GROMACS .gro file of C-alpha atoms in nm:
model
  354
    1MET     CA    1   9.107   9.634   8.499
    2ASN     CA    2   8.768   9.772   8.509
    3PHE     CA    3   8.449   9.623   8.624
    4GLU     CA    4   8.331   9.496   8.286
    5VAL     CA    5   8.668   9.318   8.206
    6PHE     CA    6   8.651   9.177   8.570
    7LYS     CA    7   8.296   9.014   8.493
    8SER     CA    8   8.401   8.882   8.190
    9LYS     CA    9   8.733   8.725   8.329
   10TYR     CA   10   8.589   8.554   8.643
   11GLU     CA   11   8.182   8.595   8.677
   12LEU     CA   12   8.119   8.233   8.593
   13GLN     CA   13   7.816   8.238   8.784
   14PRO     CA   14   7.561   8.564   8.821
   15VAL     CA   15   7.581   8.740   9.133
   16ILE     CA   16   7.233   8.799   9.312
   17GLU     CA   17   7.156   9.134   9.457
   18VAL     CA   18   6.900   9.123   9.709
   19PRO     CA   19   6.646   9.413   9.626
   20ASN     CA   20   6.686   9.700   9.844
   21GLN     CA   21   6.622  10.085   9.876
   22VAL     CA   22   6.978  10.194   9.965
   23ASP     CA   23   7.074  10.577   9.873
   24GLN     CA   24   7.214  10.589   9.519
   25ASN     CA   25   7.473  10.858   9.609
   26PRO     CA   26   7.634  10.764   9.954
   27LYS     CA   27   7.908  10.922  10.101
   28LEU     CA   28   8.090  10.632  10.238
   29THR     CA   29   8.071  10.249  10.177
   30VAL     CA   30   8.103   9.985  10.407
   31LEU     CA   31   8.235   9.635  10.254
   32VAL     CA   32   8.156   9.343  10.472
   33LEU     CA   33   8.307   9.021  10.359
   34THR     CA   34   8.211   8.723  10.502
   35TYR     CA   35   8.230   8.308  10.491
   36GLN     CA   36   8.139   8.062  10.734
   37GLN     CA   37   8.112   8.344  11.015
   38ALA     CA   38   7.786   8.246  11.177
   39PRO     CA   39   7.892   8.291  11.556
   40TYR     CA   40   8.035   8.646  11.443
   41ILE     CA   41   7.872   8.829  11.170
   42LYS     CA   42   7.616   8.972  11.419
   43ASP     CA   43   7.868   9.166  11.609
   44CYS     CA   44   8.018   9.299  11.279
   45LEU     CA   45   7.692   9.401  11.131
   46ASP     CA   46   7.592   9.548  11.480
   47GLY     CA   47   7.889   9.775  11.478
   48ILE     CA   48   7.810   9.905  11.169
   49LEU     CA   49   7.455   9.994  11.188
   50MET     CA   50   7.536  10.178  11.521
   51GLN     CA   51   7.753  10.408  11.340
   52LYS     CA   52   7.632  10.793  11.359
   53THR     CA   53   7.744  11.005  11.089
   54ASN     CA   54   7.598  11.319  10.951
   55PHE     CA   55   7.673  11.177  10.587
   56SER     CA   56   7.491  10.861  10.416
   57ILE     CA   57   7.637  10.526  10.398
   58GLU     CA   58   7.566  10.207  10.209
   59ILE     CA   59   7.667   9.864  10.364
   60ILE     CA   60   7.766   9.619  10.086
   61ILE     CA   61   7.781   9.242  10.236
   62GLY     CA   62   7.937   8.983   9.985
   63GLU     CA   63   7.832   8.659  10.120
   64ASP     CA   64   8.058   8.388   9.994
   65ASP     CA   65   7.809   8.091   9.955
   66SER     CA   66   7.836   7.992  10.340
   67SER     CA   67   7.652   7.665  10.466
   68ASP     CA   68   7.699   7.732  10.834
   69GLY     CA   69   7.402   7.972  10.862
   70THR     CA   70   7.571   8.275  10.781
   71ARG     CA   71   7.401   8.338  10.448
   72LYS     CA   72   7.044   8.331  10.662
   73ILE     CA   73   7.170   8.585  10.896
   74CYS     CA   74   7.271   8.839  10.644
   75LYS     CA   75   6.932   8.810  10.468
   76GLU     CA   76   6.763   8.879  10.791
   77TYR     CA   77   6.971   9.205  10.847
   78ALA     CA   78   6.914   9.304  10.474
   79GLU     CA   79   6.547   9.236  10.535
   80LYS     CA   80   6.545   9.463  10.827
   81ASN     CA   81   6.741   9.735  10.675
   82PRO     CA   82   6.662   9.761  10.314
   83ASP     CA   83   6.774  10.142  10.310
   84LYS     CA   84   7.098  10.078  10.438
   85ILE     CA   85   7.203   9.684  10.326
   86ARG     CA   86   7.300   9.579   9.970
   87LEU     CA   87   7.340   9.215   9.977
   88PHE     CA   88   7.551   9.015   9.720
   89LEU     CA   89   7.486   8.640   9.717
   90HIS     CA   90   7.787   8.484   9.567
   91ASN     CA   91   7.856   8.139   9.411
   92LYS     CA   92   8.160   7.921   9.488
   93GLU     CA   93   8.217   7.868   9.130
   94ASN     CA   94   8.316   8.254   9.077
   95ASN     CA   95   8.595   8.172   9.361
   96ILE     CA   96   8.966   8.322   9.243
   97LYS     CA   97   9.272   8.088   9.344
   98ILE     CA   98   9.587   8.227   9.443
   99ASN     CA   99   9.870   7.956   9.417
  100ASN     CA  100   9.601   7.709   9.394
  101ARG     CA  101   9.431   7.801   9.722
  102PRO     CA  102   9.062   7.965   9.745
  103SER     CA  103   9.075   8.332   9.824
  104PRO     CA  104   8.825   8.596   9.891
  105LEU     CA  105   8.933   8.794   9.595
  106PHE     CA  106   8.628   8.761   9.382
  107ASN     CA  107   8.411   8.884   9.658
  108LEU     CA  108   8.629   9.187   9.753
  109PHE     CA  109   8.677   9.327   9.398
  110TYR     CA  110   8.342   9.247   9.316
  111SER     CA  111   8.199   9.463   9.617
  112THR     CA  112   8.474   9.714   9.567
  113PHE     CA  113   8.370   9.774   9.204
  114THR     CA  114   7.985   9.807   9.289
  115SER     CA  115   8.072  10.020   9.566
  116ARG     CA  116   7.916  10.373   9.527
  117GLY     CA  117   8.074  10.598   9.806
  118ASN     CA  118   8.329  10.837   9.795
  119TYR     CA  119   8.509  10.658  10.077
  120VAL     CA  120   8.526  10.337  10.162
  121ALA     CA  121   8.561  10.121  10.498
  122ILE     CA  122   8.603   9.725  10.533
  123CYS     CA  123   8.519   9.508  10.795
  124GLU     CA  124   8.527   9.133  10.744
  125GLY     CA  125   8.245   8.919  10.900
  126ASP     CA  126   8.453   8.790  11.209
  127ASP     CA  127   8.579   9.153  11.337
  128PHE     CA  128   8.377   9.435  11.468
  129TRP     CA  129   8.357   9.802  11.532
  130THR     CA  130   8.317   9.952  11.890
  131ASP     CA  131   8.297  10.363  11.861
  132PRO     CA  132   7.975  10.482  11.702
  133GLN     CA  133   8.184  10.770  11.589
  134LYS     CA  134   8.421  10.583  11.435
  135LEU     CA  135   8.333  10.652  11.058
  136GLN     CA  136   8.246  11.037  11.120
  137LYS     CA  137   8.612  11.086  11.287
  138GLN     CA  138   8.811  10.944  11.020
  139VAL     CA  139   8.604  11.094  10.725
  140ASP     CA  140   8.649  11.425  10.914
  141PHE     CA  141   9.016  11.393  10.946
  142MET     CA  142   9.040  11.306  10.568
  143GLU     CA  143   8.850  11.616  10.446
  144ALA     CA  144   9.088  11.810  10.671
  145ASN     CA  145   9.378  11.643  10.514
  146PRO     CA  146   9.303  11.639  10.115
  147ASN     CA  147   9.648  11.448  10.057
  148CYS     CA  148   9.528  11.182  10.279
  149VAL     CA  149   9.397  10.871  10.081
  150LEU     CA  150   9.393  10.627  10.397
  151CYS     CA  151   9.314  10.674  10.760
  152TYR     CA  152   9.326  10.416  11.016
  153HIS     CA  153   9.353  10.404  11.430
  154PRO     CA  154   9.461  10.165  11.683
  155THR     CA  155   9.331   9.803  11.703
  156GLU     CA  156   9.267   9.569  11.958
  157CYS     CA  157   9.340   9.195  11.878
  158VAL     CA  158   9.186   8.938  12.067
  159ASP     CA  159   9.273   8.543  12.017
  160GLU     CA  160   8.974   8.291  12.007
  161LYS     CA  161   9.224   8.015  12.099
  162ASP     CA  162   9.371   8.214  12.388
  163PRO     CA  163   9.148   8.392  12.607
  164LEU     CA  164   9.427   8.584  12.812
  165TYR     CA  165   9.573   8.716  12.463
  166ASN     CA  166   9.504   9.079  12.432
  167HIS     CA  167   9.708   9.343  12.219
  168ILE     CA  168   9.635   9.696  12.097
  169LYS     CA  169   9.791   9.768  11.753
  170HIS     CA  170   9.938  10.086  11.694
  171PRO     CA  171  10.237  10.298  11.558
  172PRO     CA  172  10.494  10.462  11.773
  173ASN     CA  173  10.348  10.767  11.951
  174PRO     CA  174   9.996  10.636  11.945
  175GLU     CA  175   9.855  10.937  12.136
  176LYS     CA  176   9.906  11.175  11.811
  177LEU     CA  177   9.739  11.253  11.516
  178GLN     CA  178  10.000  11.166  11.251
  179LEU     CA  179  10.066  11.155  10.899
  180PHE     CA  180  10.283  10.896  10.697
  181ASN     CA  181  10.405  10.840  10.373
  182ILE     CA  182  10.452  10.518  10.137
  183LYS     CA  183  10.849  10.482  10.281
  184ASP     CA  184  10.736  10.515  10.631
  185TYR     CA  185  10.480  10.205  10.567
  186ILE     CA  186  10.713   9.971  10.405
  187LEU     CA  187  10.971  10.043  10.646
  188GLY     CA  188  10.722  10.038  10.972
  189GLU     CA  189  10.620   9.702  10.952
  190GLY     CA  190  10.295   9.765  10.882
  191LEU     CA  191  10.268  10.055  11.145
  192GLY     CA  192   9.965   9.863  11.292
  193ILE     CA  193   9.761   9.927  11.008
  194TRP     CA  194   9.497   9.649  11.020
  195THR     CA  195   9.215   9.630  10.761
  196VAL     CA  196   8.925   9.659  11.000
  197SER     CA  197   9.056  10.045  11.103
  198VAL     CA  198   9.099  10.159  10.730
  199VAL     CA  199   8.863  10.423  10.568
  200ALA     CA  200   9.003  10.486  10.229
  201LYS     CA  201   8.918  10.720   9.903
  202SER     CA  202   8.761  10.496   9.659
  203GLU     CA  203   8.868  10.705   9.350
  204SER     CA  204   9.161  10.475   9.269
  205LEU     CA  205   8.918  10.173   9.303
  206LYS     CA  206   8.731  10.178   8.985
  207THR     CA  207   9.009  10.067   8.756
  208LEU     CA  208   9.266   9.819   8.922
  209PRO     CA  209   9.596   9.728   8.830
  210ASN     CA  210   9.647   9.375   8.744
  211TRP     CA  211   9.933   9.280   8.995
  212LEU     CA  212   9.635   9.308   9.250
  213PHE     CA  213   9.459   9.009   9.144
  214LYS     CA  214   9.832   8.802   9.181
  215ALA     CA  215   9.919   8.930   9.515
  216PRO     CA  216   9.912   8.706   9.762
  217LEU     CA  217   9.820   8.913  10.054
  218THR     CA  218   9.547   9.111   9.927
  219ASP     CA  219   9.512   9.370  10.220
  220LEU     CA  220   9.879   9.450  10.212
  221ALA     CA  221   9.861   9.485   9.853
  222LEU     CA  222   9.556   9.746   9.861
  223LYS     CA  223   9.752   9.933  10.146
  224LEU     CA  224  10.045   9.959   9.934
  225TYR     CA  225   9.839  10.069   9.638
  226TYR     CA  226   9.664  10.351   9.849
  227ALA     CA  227   9.982  10.465  10.001
  228TYR     CA  228  10.151  10.507   9.659
  229ASN     CA  229   9.839  10.728   9.560
  230GLY     CA  230   9.907  10.991   9.868
  231GLU     CA  231   9.946  10.997  10.265
  232ILE     CA  232   9.837  10.766  10.521
  233GLY     CA  233   9.680  10.938  10.825
  234TYR     CA  234   9.668  10.817  11.173
  235ILE     CA  235   9.399  10.920  11.462
  236PRO     CA  236   9.438  10.787  11.825
  237GLY     CA  237   9.167  10.596  12.013
  238THR     CA  238   9.070  10.210  11.964
  239MET     CA  239   8.763  10.186  11.757
  240ALA     CA  240   8.771   9.816  11.652
  241VAL     CA  241   8.830   9.466  11.755
  242TYR     CA  242   9.037   9.215  11.484
  243ARG     CA  243   8.959   8.867  11.604
  244ARG     CA  244   9.297   8.589  11.566
  245ARG     CA  245   9.248   8.266  11.472
  246THR     CA  246   8.890   8.226  11.417
  247ILE     CA  247   8.802   7.911  11.275
  248GLY     CA  248   8.844   7.916  10.889
  249SER     CA  249   9.011   8.250  10.918
  250TRP     CA  250   9.316   8.342  10.735
  251SER     CA  251   9.511   8.334  11.081
  252GLU     CA  252   9.385   8.000  11.233
  253PHE     CA  253   9.673   7.805  11.226
  254SER     CA  254   9.927   8.103  11.249
  255LYS     CA  255  10.117   7.887  11.533
  256THR     CA  256  10.234   7.618  11.258
  257PHE     CA  257  10.551   7.565  11.054
  258GLU     CA  258  10.346   7.579  10.738
  259TRP     CA  259  10.143   7.900  10.824
  260GLN     CA  260  10.481   8.069  10.920
  261LEU     CA  261  10.657   8.004  10.584
  262HIS     CA  262  10.351   8.079  10.380
  263HIS     CA  263  10.301   8.408  10.564
  264MET     CA  264  10.676   8.498  10.515
  265GLU     CA  265  10.668   8.393  10.125
  266SER     CA  266  10.305   8.558  10.065
  267ARG     CA  267  10.458   8.906  10.195
  268ILE     CA  268  10.776   8.905  10.029
  269CYS     CA  269  10.599   8.804   9.701
  270THR     CA  270  10.329   9.091   9.738
  271TYR     CA  271  10.633   9.330   9.815
  272ASN     CA  272  10.795   9.206   9.496
  273LEU     CA  273  10.464   9.266   9.278
  274PHE     CA  274  10.444   9.609   9.387
  275ASN     CA  275  10.809   9.679   9.346
  276SER     CA  276  10.782   9.614   8.993
  277PHE     CA  277  10.457   9.790   8.955
  278SER     CA  278  10.626  10.103   9.107
  279GLU     CA  279  10.912  10.064   8.893
  280TYR     CA  280  11.166   9.986   9.181
  281LYS     CA  281  11.123  10.313   9.300
  282TYR     CA  282  11.127  10.173   9.680
  283ASN     CA  283  11.326   9.884   9.618
  284LYS     CA  284  11.567   9.983   9.913
  285GLU     CA  285  11.292   9.993  10.139
  286ILE     CA  286  11.108   9.684  10.002
  287LYS     CA  287  11.447   9.479  10.037
  288SER     CA  288  11.484   9.622  10.368
  289THR     CA  289  11.156   9.502  10.479
  290ASN     CA  290  11.200   9.160  10.285
  291LYS     CA  291  11.490   9.096  10.498
  292TRP     CA  292  11.289   9.200  10.851
  293TRP     CA  293  11.011   8.942  10.767
  294LYS     CA  294  11.277   8.667  10.720
  295GLN     CA  295  11.432   8.736  11.037
  296ASN     CA  296  11.099   8.723  11.213
  297CYS     CA  297  10.918   8.430  11.040
  298LEU     CA  298  11.211   8.173  10.981
  299PRO     CA  299  11.294   8.158  11.357
  300GLU     CA  300  10.917   8.129  11.426
  301ALA     CA  301  10.868   7.847  11.150
  302TYR     CA  302  11.191   7.660  11.331
  303GLY     CA  303  10.992   7.673  11.681
  304TYR     CA  304  10.677   7.504  11.547
  305ALA     CA  305  10.890   7.255  11.298
  306ASN     CA  306  10.965   6.875  11.334
  307ARG     CA  307  11.311   6.745  11.252
  308THR     CA  308  11.226   6.684  10.891
  309GLU     CA  309  11.063   7.032  10.854
  310ARG     CA  310  11.389   7.164  11.055
  311ARG     CA  311  11.599   7.008  10.786
  312LYS     CA  312  11.433   7.161  10.493
  313LEU     CA  313  11.397   7.494  10.661
  314LEU     CA  314  11.776   7.500  10.761
  315PHE     CA  315  11.933   7.404  10.430
  316ASN     CA  316  11.682   7.614  10.210
  317ASN     CA  317  11.760   7.926  10.414
  318LEU     CA  318  12.135   7.887  10.470
  319ASP     CA  319  12.210   8.242  10.407
  320PHE     CA  320  11.986   8.336  10.725
  321PHE     CA  321  12.077   8.017  10.955
  322LEU     CA  322  12.434   8.058  10.903
  323ASN     CA  323  12.449   8.426  10.981
  324PHE     CA  324  12.529   8.355  11.383
  325ARG     CA  325  12.449   8.754  11.400
  326TYR     CA  326  12.124   8.651  11.443
  327LYS     CA  327  12.004   8.557  11.775
  328GLY     CA  328  11.936   8.200  11.836
  329ASN     CA  329  12.110   8.044  11.504
  330PHE     CA  330  12.398   7.883  11.701
  331SER     CA  331  12.133   7.721  11.971
  332ARG     CA  332  11.921   7.619  11.629
  333TRP     CA  333  12.198   7.427  11.492
  334LEU     CA  334  12.299   7.254  11.787
  335ARG     CA  335  11.924   7.120  11.857
  336PHE     CA  336  11.918   7.010  11.546
  337LEU     CA  337  12.233   6.820  11.515
  338PHE     CA  338  12.197   6.663  11.870
  339GLY     CA  339  11.841   6.710  11.950
  340ASN     CA  340  11.657   6.921  12.186
  341HIS     CA  341  11.657   6.675  12.493
  342LEU     CA  342  12.055   6.677  12.480
  343ILE     CA  343  12.088   7.054  12.468
  344SER     CA  344  11.844   7.103  12.738
  345LYS     CA  345  12.009   6.892  12.952
  346LEU     CA  346  12.357   7.039  12.907
  347LYS     CA  347  12.200   7.389  12.952
  348GLY     CA  348  12.061   7.236  13.293
  349LYS     CA  349  12.379   7.126  13.400
  350TYR     CA  350  12.566   7.426  13.322
  351LYS     CA  351  12.307   7.647  13.528
  352LYS     CA  352  12.378   7.424  13.829
  353THR     CA  353  12.759   7.482  13.787
  354THR     CA  354  12.713   7.836  13.787
   0.00000   0.00000   0.00000
């Protein structure tokens, strides 16, 4: 699907581009997708504007019709930086739904199609960059490794609802420059690639396969699509922050039964769509990673579920929960059949006798 087909199919209301004087031939485009992120968007934009590069960049802000002041802030930044920022004002009527749920797909792909750089980076409005040399380092690495289509680095994850939580996401051997192929990515449970850390070549984004518009997890789908077209590069050094569980974000309800199930099903669906697109070249690896996600998400979902939800979960996934080689399954059945209180009481008595 190209831009003209995309617009004819999905653009029900015109997108407004705020007048600007941005370079027509930038080397790199930064995509900022934002909706209802007034408390965070300034950190995001400041982290981009502080970048020091020996090449020109354009910043495309896709503002998705917020009502909390985000749009006003974006307009202020665009007015102050007309040589750097292209601001697109979107309309809710253009929203593309996935499984009857609103999604940022129209914003993402409209921004992608209108990008002009040879490289593209994405920083969602509630995340931010911390190193002013981030873009320069990544482009330098990619130009030194021409087969590399995507480059990333470690990302610090913070939790808006848990101030004590702090985690650095990275692959094994994080102190070394590394190159990975698509099998590494599929089997590596992500290799620690968070979207806020990515710089990618834009050449494959001007015409997009239809399966990308059906994938429930667009960021995963895009990374698979990139990896299908070349190598993934990794450079050490934490240069970005991902905010988890911000208000209105995809991860806000991650500690719930519904979210864990939806997360697992969305990942498996996205991998299966890619499996079909790639003509099952990586079927073995995809089966393995789908199994891994089930082994991780189903116990999490059980832990957050009430009794009714546990019944549904257990009997809909008997192949997993009746396999007692998986740690905790025997205890899960006991707790379901006899209740948490009784099992905890018996465990307490056993500890006292031993």
